[in-house]
GROMACS .gro file of N, CA and C in nm:
model
  447
    1MET      N    1  -8.369   6.747  -6.985
    1MET     CA    2  -8.350   6.640  -7.035
    1MET      C    3  -8.251   6.648  -7.130
    2THR      N    4  -8.145   6.530  -7.072
    2THR     CA    5  -8.013   6.524  -7.145
    2THR      C    6  -8.007   6.410  -7.205
    3ASP      N    7  -7.862   6.392  -7.294
    3ASP     CA    8  -7.831   6.293  -7.356
    3ASP      C    9  -7.746   6.197  -7.327
    4HIS      N   10  -7.706   6.255  -7.202
    4HIS     CA   11  -7.595   6.191  -7.112
    4HIS      C   12  -7.609   6.113  -7.033
    5PRO      N   13  -7.603   5.966  -7.001
    5PRO     CA   14  -7.628   5.863  -6.916
    5PRO      C   15  -7.611   5.953  -6.759
    6THR      N   16  -7.728   5.874  -6.684
    6THR     CA   17  -7.706   5.911  -6.568
    6THR      C   18  -7.597   5.848  -6.518
    7ALA      N   19  -7.532   5.931  -6.356
    7ALA     CA   20  -7.429   5.857  -6.294
    7ALA      C   21  -7.536   5.782  -6.152
    8GLY      N   22  -7.637   5.821  -6.176
    8GLY     CA   23  -7.710   5.807  -6.011
    8GLY      C   24  -7.708   5.951  -5.956
    9ARG      N   25  -7.724   5.905  -5.812
    9ARG     CA   26  -7.747   6.059  -5.721
    9ARG      C   27  -7.689   6.015  -5.574
   10PHE      N   28  -7.698   6.079  -5.507
   10PHE     CA   29  -7.649   6.110  -5.347
   10PHE      C   30  -7.769   6.115  -5.285
   11GLU      N   31  -7.807   6.046  -5.187
   11GLU     CA   32  -7.919   6.040  -5.074
   11GLU      C   33  -7.797   6.035  -4.926
   12GLY      N   34  -7.787   6.155  -4.882
   12GLY     CA   35  -7.716   6.162  -4.739
   12GLY      C   36  -7.556   6.122  -4.799
   13ARG      N   37  -7.476   5.980  -4.738
   13ARG     CA   38  -7.352   5.915  -4.777
   13ARG      C   39  -7.395   5.800  -4.880
   14GLU      N   40  -7.559   5.802  -4.893
   14GLU     CA   41  -7.603   5.633  -4.973
   14GLU      C   42  -7.591   5.684  -5.100
   15HIS      N   43  -7.526   5.590  -5.241
   15HIS     CA   44  -7.521   5.634  -5.350
   15HIS      C   45  -7.652   5.542  -5.395
   16ARG      N   46  -7.696   5.612  -5.479
   16ARG     CA   47  -7.851   5.534  -5.566
   16ARG      C   48  -7.850   5.550  -5.728
   17LEU      N   49  -7.822   5.435  -5.799
   17LEU     CA   50  -7.811   5.392  -5.912
   17LEU      C   51  -7.959   5.340  -6.022
   18PRO      N   52  -8.032   5.394  -6.017
   18PRO     CA   53  -8.141   5.319  -6.114
   18PRO      C   54  -8.102   5.250  -6.207
   19VAL      N   55  -8.202   5.100  -6.184
   19VAL     CA   56  -8.146   5.048  -6.347
   19VAL      C   57  -8.201   4.995  -6.389
   20ARG      N   58  -8.305   4.958  -6.517
   20ARG     CA   59  -8.398   4.849  -6.599
   20ARG      C   60  -8.362   4.742  -6.631
   21VAL      N   61  -8.467   4.625  -6.569
   21VAL     CA   62  -8.423   4.479  -6.640
   21VAL      C   63  -8.470   4.471  -6.767
   22TYR      N   64  -8.364   4.486  -6.896
   22TYR     CA   65  -8.408   4.433  -6.983
   22TYR      C   66  -8.412   4.312  -7.021
   23TYR      N   67  -8.468   4.216  -7.104
   23TYR     CA   68  -8.436   4.081  -7.198
   23TYR      C   69  -8.291   4.060  -7.156
   24GLU      N   70  -8.194   4.070  -7.211
   24GLU     CA   71  -8.064   4.076  -7.252
   24GLU      C   72  -8.022   4.028  -7.075
   25ASP      N   73  -8.084   4.062  -6.958
   25ASP     CA   74  -8.067   4.045  -6.787
   25ASP      C   75  -8.133   3.907  -6.782
   26THR      N   76  -8.175   3.838  -6.833
   26THR     CA   77  -8.246   3.719  -6.779
   26THR      C   78  -8.236   3.604  -6.765
   27ASP      N   79  -8.257   3.512  -6.797
   27ASP     CA   80  -8.224   3.390  -6.828
   27ASP      C   81  -8.372   3.321  -6.844
   28PHE      N   82  -8.393   3.168  -6.904
   28PHE     CA   83  -8.475   3.111  -6.925
   28PHE      C   84  -8.596   3.098  -6.862
   29THR      N   85  -8.560   3.145  -6.726
   29THR     CA   86  -8.735   3.139  -6.660
   29THR      C   87  -8.816   3.306  -6.642
   30GLY      N   88  -8.747   3.386  -6.748
   30GLY     CA   89  -8.778   3.522  -6.700
   30GLY      C   90  -8.723   3.607  -6.568
   31LEU      N   91  -8.601   3.526  -6.515
   31LEU     CA   92  -8.581   3.603  -6.415
   31LEU      C   93  -8.443   3.650  -6.401
   32VAL      N   94  -8.365   3.759  -6.365
   32VAL     CA   95  -8.251   3.835  -6.368
   32VAL      C   96  -8.149   3.736  -6.340
   33TYR      N   97  -8.088   3.676  -6.448
   33TYR     CA   98  -7.957   3.599  -6.418
   33TYR      C   99  -7.876   3.633  -6.319
   34HIS      N  100  -7.822   3.570  -6.234
   34HIS     CA  101  -7.783   3.545  -6.171
   34HIS      C  102  -7.603   3.662  -6.150
   35ALA      N  103  -7.543   3.645  -6.201
   35ALA     CA  104  -7.448   3.720  -6.276
   35ALA      C  105  -7.468   3.864  -6.241
   36ASN      N  106  -7.564   3.871  -6.336
   36ASN     CA  107  -7.615   4.057  -6.377
   36ASN      C  108  -7.646   4.100  -6.233
   37TYR      N  109  -7.659   4.054  -6.083
   37TYR     CA  110  -7.622   4.130  -6.034
   37TYR      C  111  -7.502   4.251  -6.011
   38VAL      N  112  -7.397   4.120  -6.018
   38VAL     CA  113  -7.260   4.170  -6.001
   38VAL      C  114  -7.233   4.265  -6.135
   39ARG      N  115  -7.299   4.291  -6.224
   39ARG     CA  116  -7.292   4.430  -6.267
   39ARG      C  117  -7.374   4.497  -6.280
   40TYR      N  118  -7.498   4.502  -6.225
   40TYR     CA  119  -7.554   4.608  -6.155
   40TYR      C  120  -7.467   4.690  -6.044
   41LEU      N  121  -7.379   4.563  -5.975
   41LEU     CA  122  -7.331   4.634  -5.858
   41LEU      C  123  -7.184   4.721  -5.868
   42GLU      N  124  -7.128   4.634  -5.986
   42GLU     CA  125  -7.026   4.744  -6.052
   42GLU      C  126  -7.085   4.849  -6.090
   43ARG      N  127  -7.141   4.884  -6.114
   43ARG     CA  128  -7.191   5.002  -6.222
   43ARG      C  129  -7.237   5.096  -6.078
   44GLY      N  130  -7.300   5.057  -5.957
   44GLY     CA  131  -7.301   5.105  -5.860
   44GLY      C  132  -7.167   5.195  -5.783
   45ARG      N  133  -7.087   5.125  -5.773
   45ARG     CA  134  -6.945   5.140  -5.695
   45ARG      C  135  -6.923   5.237  -5.827
   46SER      N  136  -6.915   5.241  -5.990
   46SER     CA  137  -6.822   5.317  -6.074
   46SER      C  138  -6.903   5.432  -6.029
   47ASP      N  139  -7.045   5.400  -6.045
   47ASP     CA  140  -7.064   5.575  -6.064
   47ASP      C  141  -7.049   5.647  -5.963
   48ALA      N  142  -7.069   5.581  -5.813
   48ALA     CA  143  -7.063   5.684  -5.711
   48ALA      C  144  -6.932   5.695  -5.719
   49LEU      N  145  -6.819   5.635  -5.719
   49LEU     CA  146  -6.691   5.703  -5.751
   49LEU      C  147  -6.683   5.843  -5.849
   50ARG      N  148  -6.779   5.825  -5.949
   50ARG     CA  149  -6.762   5.922  -6.069
   50ARG      C  150  -6.804   6.042  -6.012
   51LEU      N  151  -6.907   6.052  -5.911
   51LEU     CA  152  -7.027   6.154  -5.878
   51LEU      C  153  -6.901   6.181  -5.715
   52MET      N  154  -6.789   6.123  -5.674
   52MET     CA  155  -6.754   6.139  -5.570
   52MET      C  156  -6.584   6.205  -5.597
   53GLY      N  157  -6.599   6.202  -5.741
   53GLY     CA  158  -6.510   6.313  -5.836
   53GLY      C  159  -6.382   6.187  -5.867
   54VAL      N  160  -6.377   6.122  -5.870
   54VAL     CA  161  -6.291   6.010  -5.913
   54VAL      C  162  -6.335   5.891  -6.009
   55GLY      N  163  -6.287   5.937  -6.151
   55GLY     CA  164  -6.323   5.888  -6.230
   55GLY      C  165  -6.168   5.756  -6.280
   56HIS      N  166  -6.228   5.638  -6.336
   56HIS     CA  167  -6.164   5.515  -6.382
   56HIS      C  168  -6.050   5.578  -6.487
   57ALA      N  169  -6.074   5.651  -6.572
   57ALA     CA  170  -6.023   5.712  -6.643
   57ALA      C  171  -5.829   5.812  -6.602
   58GLU      N  172  -5.903   5.848  -6.558
   58GLU     CA  173  -5.807   5.966  -6.448
   58GLU      C  174  -5.717   5.881  -6.392
   59LEU      N  175  -5.743   5.753  -6.277
   59LEU     CA  176  -5.667   5.692  -6.220
   59LEU      C  177  -5.578   5.617  -6.303
   60LEU      N  178  -5.593   5.581  -6.431
   60LEU     CA  179  -5.554   5.505  -6.533
   60LEU      C  180  -5.396   5.664  -6.565
   61ASP      N  181  -5.448   5.750  -6.602
   61ASP     CA  182  -5.400   5.862  -6.684
   61ASP      C  183  -5.265   5.930  -6.587
   62GLY      N  184  -5.274   5.866  -6.458
   62GLY     CA  185  -5.227   5.975  -6.360
   62GLY      C  186  -5.040   5.905  -6.361
   63ASP      N  187  -5.001   6.062  -6.295
   63ASP     CA  188  -4.837   6.011  -6.265
   63ASP      C  189  -4.813   5.889  -6.203
   64GLN      N  190  -4.920   5.810  -6.128
   64GLN     CA  191  -4.894   5.697  -6.092
   64GLN      C  192  -4.992   5.621  -6.096
   65PRO      N  193  -5.023   5.571  -6.196
   65PRO     CA  194  -5.147   5.470  -6.239
   65PRO      C  195  -5.228   5.395  -6.160
   66MET      N  196  -5.344   5.377  -6.120
   66MET     CA  197  -5.388   5.277  -6.032
   66MET      C  198  -5.534   5.228  -6.057
   67ALA      N  199  -5.572   5.110  -6.040
   67ALA     CA  200  -5.688   5.091  -6.070
   67ALA      C  201  -5.670   5.010  -5.956
   68PHE      N  202  -5.887   4.950  -5.975
   68PHE     CA  203  -5.902   4.854  -5.843
   68PHE      C  204  -5.977   4.766  -5.934
   69VAL      N  205  -5.917   4.652  -5.829
   69VAL     CA  206  -5.964   4.504  -5.841
   69VAL      C  207  -6.071   4.456  -5.695
   70VAL      N  208  -6.209   4.375  -5.742
   70VAL     CA  209  -6.272   4.301  -5.623
   70VAL      C  210  -6.150   4.205  -5.541
   71SER      N  211  -6.121   4.213  -5.429
   71SER     CA  212  -6.082   4.085  -5.364
   71SER      C  213  -6.171   4.002  -5.309
   72GLN      N  214  -6.263   4.054  -5.302
   72GLN     CA  215  -6.374   3.971  -5.196
   72GLN      C  216  -6.509   4.026  -5.224
   73LEU      N  217  -6.642   3.940  -5.271
   73LEU     CA  218  -6.768   3.964  -5.307
   73LEU      C  219  -6.838   3.871  -5.225
   74GLN      N  220  -6.898   3.904  -5.160
   74GLN     CA  221  -6.981   3.809  -5.062
   74GLN      C  222  -7.156   3.897  -5.118
   75LEU      N  223  -7.251   3.785  -5.161
   75LEU     CA  224  -7.320   3.805  -5.215
   75LEU      C  225  -7.459   3.734  -5.135
   76LYS      N  226  -7.572   3.748  -5.118
   76LYS     CA  227  -7.701   3.715  -5.085
   76LYS      C  228  -7.829   3.736  -5.180
   77TYR      N  229  -7.878   3.618  -5.253
   77TYR     CA  230  -7.966   3.734  -5.296
   77TYR      C  231  -8.095   3.650  -5.206
   78LEU      N  232  -8.196   3.768  -5.206
   78LEU     CA  233  -8.335   3.749  -5.149
   78LEU      C  234  -8.434   3.697  -5.172
   79LYS      N  235  -8.488   3.761  -5.311
   79LYS     CA  236  -8.580   3.808  -5.393
   79LYS      C  237  -8.514   3.806  -5.555
   80PRO      N  238  -8.610   3.748  -5.673
   80PRO     CA  239  -8.583   3.762  -5.771
   80PRO      C  240  -8.641   3.896  -5.872
   81ALA      N  241  -8.587   3.952  -5.896
   81ALA     CA  242  -8.605   4.059  -6.012
   81ALA      C  243  -8.612   3.989  -6.197
   82ARG      N  244  -8.742   4.049  -6.246
   82ARG     CA  245  -8.778   4.009  -6.321
   82ARG      C  246  -8.792   4.101  -6.485
   83ILE      N  247  -8.797   4.076  -6.600
   83ILE     CA  248  -8.767   4.226  -6.684
   83ILE      C  249  -8.900   4.313  -6.674
   84ASP      N  250  -8.839   4.429  -6.697
   84ASP     CA  251  -8.931   4.582  -6.713
   84ASP      C  252  -8.931   4.582  -6.534
   85ASP      N  253  -8.837   4.521  -6.460
   85ASP     CA  254  -8.848   4.583  -6.308
   85ASP      C  255  -8.823   4.681  -6.305
   86GLU      N  256  -8.805   4.786  -6.226
   86GLU     CA  257  -8.702   4.919  -6.241
   86GLU      C  258  -8.638   4.944  -6.053
   87LEU      N  259  -8.544   4.896  -6.094
   87LEU     CA  260  -8.444   4.827  -5.917
   87LEU      C  261  -8.398   4.939  -5.945
   88VAL      N  262  -8.314   4.999  -5.797
   88VAL     CA  263  -8.217   5.044  -5.778
   88VAL      C  264  -8.090   4.995  -5.697
   89VAL      N  265  -7.968   5.027  -5.753
   89VAL     CA  266  -7.829   4.996  -5.640
   89VAL      C  267  -7.805   5.066  -5.577
   90ARG      N  268  -7.816   5.051  -5.448
   90ARG     CA  269  -7.787   5.163  -5.356
   90ARG      C  270  -7.637   5.105  -5.287
   91THR      N  271  -7.573   5.185  -5.244
   91THR     CA  272  -7.366   5.188  -5.260
   91THR      C  273  -7.362   5.250  -5.119
   92ARG      N  274  -7.298   5.199  -5.022
   92ARG     CA  275  -7.204   5.342  -4.932
   92ARG      C  276  -7.054   5.244  -4.917
   93TYR      N  277  -7.021   5.343  -4.929
   93TYR     CA  278  -6.894   5.322  -4.891
   93TYR      C  279  -6.853   5.293  -4.794
   94ARG      N  280  -6.764   5.269  -4.702
   94ARG     CA  281  -6.765   5.244  -4.520
   94ARG      C  282  -6.666   5.277  -4.472
   95ALA      N  283  -6.562   5.231  -4.567
   95ALA     CA  284  -6.420   5.278  -4.476
   95ALA      C  285  -6.309   5.203  -4.612
   96VAL      N  286  -6.195   5.337  -4.584
   96VAL     CA  287  -6.066   5.284  -4.671
   96VAL      C  288  -5.951   5.216  -4.538
   97LYS      N  289  -5.883   5.111  -4.585
   97LYS     CA  290  -5.808   5.077  -4.464
   97LYS      C  291  -5.680   5.039  -4.580
   98GLY      N  292  -5.568   5.059  -4.541
   98GLY     CA  293  -5.446   5.048  -4.636
   98GLY      C  294  -5.486   5.033  -4.830
   99PRO      N  295  -5.491   4.963  -4.859
   99PRO     CA  296  -5.506   4.933  -5.014
   99PRO      C  297  -5.707   4.903  -5.030
  100ARG      N  298  -5.714   4.885  -4.940
  100ARG     CA  299  -5.874   4.828  -4.955
  100ARG      C  300  -5.968   4.938  -4.913
  101LEU      N  301  -6.033   4.923  -4.984
  101LEU     CA  302  -6.159   4.989  -4.939
  101LEU      C  303  -6.325   4.909  -4.941
  102LEU      N  304  -6.384   4.914  -4.850
  102LEU     CA  305  -6.493   4.841  -4.816
  102LEU      C  306  -6.606   4.898  -4.778
  103ILE      N  307  -6.705   4.822  -4.909
  103ILE     CA  308  -6.818   4.908  -5.007
  103ILE      C  309  -6.968   4.758  -4.917
  104ASP      N  310  -7.063   4.828  -4.901
  104ASP     CA  311  -7.194   4.759  -4.866
  104ASP      C  312  -7.268   4.839  -4.974
  105GLN      N  313  -7.368   4.681  -5.063
  105GLN     CA  314  -7.433   4.767  -5.175
  105GLN      C  315  -7.575   4.649  -5.127
  106GLU      N  316  -7.654   4.697  -5.160
  106GLU     CA  317  -7.803   4.640  -5.222
  106GLU      C  318  -7.886   4.668  -5.326
  107VAL      N  319  -7.901   4.609  -5.453
  107VAL     CA  320  -7.991   4.570  -5.502
  107VAL      C  321  -8.160   4.569  -5.487
  108VAL      N  322  -8.263   4.701  -5.477
  108VAL     CA  323  -8.394   4.685  -5.430
  108VAL      C  324  -8.481   4.666  -5.530
  109ARG      N  325  -8.586   4.698  -5.507
  109ARG     CA  326  -8.709   4.713  -5.576
  109ARG      C  327  -8.805   4.793  -5.505
  110GLY      N  328  -8.882   4.909  -5.492
  110GLY     CA  329  -8.932   4.948  -5.452
  110GLY      C  330  -8.890   4.907  -5.252
  111ASP      N  331  -8.980   4.867  -5.182
  111ASP     CA  332  -8.924   4.830  -5.043
  111ASP      C  333  -8.852   4.722  -5.037
  112ASP      N  334  -8.821   4.613  -5.100
  112ASP     CA  335  -8.819   4.519  -5.131
  112ASP      C  336  -8.618   4.470  -5.164
  113VAL      N  337  -8.568   4.448  -5.072
  113VAL     CA  338  -8.426   4.414  -5.123
  113VAL      C  339  -8.402   4.258  -5.174
  114LEU      N  340  -8.322   4.296  -5.311
  114LEU     CA  341  -8.356   4.180  -5.357
  114LEU      C  342  -8.226   4.098  -5.354
  115CYS      N  343  -8.121   4.212  -5.329
  115CYS     CA  344  -7.977   4.158  -5.306
  115CYS      C  345  -7.896   4.171  -5.205
  116ARG      N  346  -7.798   4.157  -5.152
  116ARG     CA  347  -7.711   4.232  -5.023
  116ARG      C  348  -7.553   4.170  -5.098
  117ALA      N  349  -7.495   4.337  -5.078
  117ALA     CA  350  -7.353   4.252  -5.112
  117ALA      C  351  -7.259   4.347  -5.022
  118GLU      N  352  -7.135   4.285  -5.004
  118GLU     CA  353  -7.005   4.326  -4.919
  118GLU      C  354  -6.884   4.259  -5.020
  119VAL      N  355  -6.872   4.354  -5.039
  119VAL     CA  356  -6.757   4.427  -5.125
  119VAL      C  357  -6.612   4.481  -5.057
  120GLU      N  358  -6.506   4.409  -5.102
  120GLU     CA  359  -6.381   4.479  -5.080
  120GLU      C  360  -6.320   4.459  -5.219
  121ALA      N  361  -6.282   4.638  -5.248
  121ALA     CA  362  -6.187   4.641  -5.338
  121ALA      C  363  -6.075   4.702  -5.314
  122VAL      N  364  -5.971   4.654  -5.370
  122VAL     CA  365  -5.841   4.679  -5.394
  122VAL      C  366  -5.772   4.753  -5.486
  123CYS      N  367  -5.682   4.875  -5.464
  123CYS     CA  368  -5.641   4.986  -5.496
  123CYS      C  369  -5.521   4.867  -5.531
  124ILE      N  370  -5.447   4.879  -5.665
  124ILE     CA  371  -5.332   4.810  -5.714
  124ILE      C  372  -5.278   4.896  -5.816
  125HIS      N  373  -5.143   4.856  -5.857
  125HIS     CA  374  -5.058   4.909  -5.935
  125HIS      C  375  -5.112   4.833  -6.077
  126LEU      N  376  -5.063   4.895  -6.183
  126LEU     CA  377  -5.093   4.827  -6.288
  126LEU      C  378  -5.053   4.709  -6.309
  127ASP      N  379  -4.887   4.651  -6.233
  127ASP     CA  380  -4.855   4.532  -6.250
  127ASP      C  381  -4.936   4.441  -6.188
  128GLY      N  382  -5.034   4.480  -6.106
  128GLY     CA  383  -5.140   4.411  -5.986
  128GLY      C  384  -5.120   4.392  -5.833
  129ARG      N  385  -5.009   4.455  -5.795
  129ARG     CA  386  -4.964   4.467  -5.676
  129ARG      C  387  -5.035   4.567  -5.578
  130PRO      N  388  -5.096   4.540  -5.499
  130PRO     CA  389  -5.131   4.604  -5.413
  130PRO      C  390  -5.081   4.765  -5.390
  131ARG      N  391  -5.172   4.829  -5.321
  131ARG     CA  392  -5.101   4.973  -5.306
  131ARG      C  393  -5.184   5.097  -5.281
  132ARG      N  394  -5.128   5.180  -5.148
  132ARG     CA  395  -5.232   5.255  -5.082
  132ARG      C  396  -5.291   5.325  -5.233
  133PRO      N  397  -5.439   5.407  -5.206
  133PRO     CA  398  -5.486   5.514  -5.289
  133PRO      C  399  -5.407   5.652  -5.292
  134SER      N  400  -5.399   5.681  -5.373
  134SER     CA  401  -5.369   5.836  -5.369
  134SER      C  402  -5.443   5.901  -5.272
  135ALA      N  403  -5.354   6.015  -5.212
  135ALA     CA  404  -5.393   6.128  -5.098
  135ALA      C  405  -5.525   6.190  -5.170
  136LEU      N  406  -5.529   6.220  -5.296
  136LEU     CA  407  -5.599   6.301  -5.392
  136LEU      C  408  -5.790   6.222  -5.406
  137LEU      N  409  -5.687   6.070  -5.384
  137LEU     CA  410  -5.836   5.948  -5.427
  137LEU      C  411  -5.913   5.963  -5.278
  138VAL      N  412  -5.808   5.960  -5.146
  138VAL     CA  413  -5.912   5.988  -5.015
  138VAL      C  414  -5.982   6.100  -4.981
  139GLU      N  415  -5.932   6.144  -5.024
  139GLU     CA  416  -5.956   6.309  -5.005
  139GLU      C  417  -6.121   6.302  -5.038
  140ARG      N  418  -6.097   6.289  -5.199
  140ARG     CA  419  -6.218   6.298  -5.261
  140ARG      C  420  -6.374   6.161  -5.179
  141VAL      N  421  -6.288   6.094  -5.167
  141VAL     CA  422  -6.387   5.897  -5.121
  141VAL      C  423  -6.429   6.003  -4.971
  142ARG      N  424  -6.348   6.015  -4.896
  142ARG     CA  425  -6.354   6.037  -4.699
  142ARG      C  426  -6.506   6.104  -4.689
  143PRO      N  427  -6.513   6.201  -4.721
  143PRO     CA  428  -6.679   6.244  -4.714
  143PRO      C  429  -6.783   6.173  -4.747
  144TRP      N  430  -6.764   6.087  -4.809
  144TRP     CA  431  -6.850   5.969  -4.851
  144TRP      C  432  -6.886   5.893  -4.745
  145LEU      N  433  -6.771   5.856  -4.670
  145LEU     CA  434  -6.769   5.729  -4.614
  145LEU      C  435  -6.874   5.718  -4.486
  146THR      N  436  -6.886   5.571  -4.473
  146THR     CA  437  -7.011   5.582  -4.354
  146THR      C  438  -6.947   5.577  -4.224
  147GLY      N  439  -6.816   5.521  -4.243
  147GLY     CA  440  -6.747   5.459  -4.104
  147GLY      C  441  -6.786   5.374  -4.010
  148GLU      N  442  -6.884   5.279  -4.076
  148GLU     CA  443  -6.950   5.154  -3.997
  148GLU      C  444  -6.831   5.056  -4.010
  149ASP      N  445  -6.783   5.002  -3.953
  149ASP     CA  446  -6.675   4.882  -3.948
  149ASP      C  447  -6.697   4.722  -3.884
   0.00000   0.00000   0.00000
């Protein structure tokens, strides 16, 4: 047992991050509010990168600071989640194309897929202009790419 938060784990090339639904995640109907799925997905992408050896703080502190922005997010909500549900955010980094990272994600409860997402994240300079990711970032991410295009 540790007091450190978990960053999930990899199973093959798929990152899995357990998430519990809390009262604050729900709306007046008792279902997870739609925008909170976006938060879960963000945590999945960030923790996957963290386990790949790419930390956001490290990207900002480098010789040529960089960050990521989501340029496209396509969501499909399939089933609702409720308070106390145990969910898993599944994240698969598919490809790096120029400044873009293409990512597939799902939020699941057991065998049920609740939400699917296709994400395009763009690597940027701190002034907002797109830039290619550093060679080190690509080197750390490459082993985890699914290569599905």
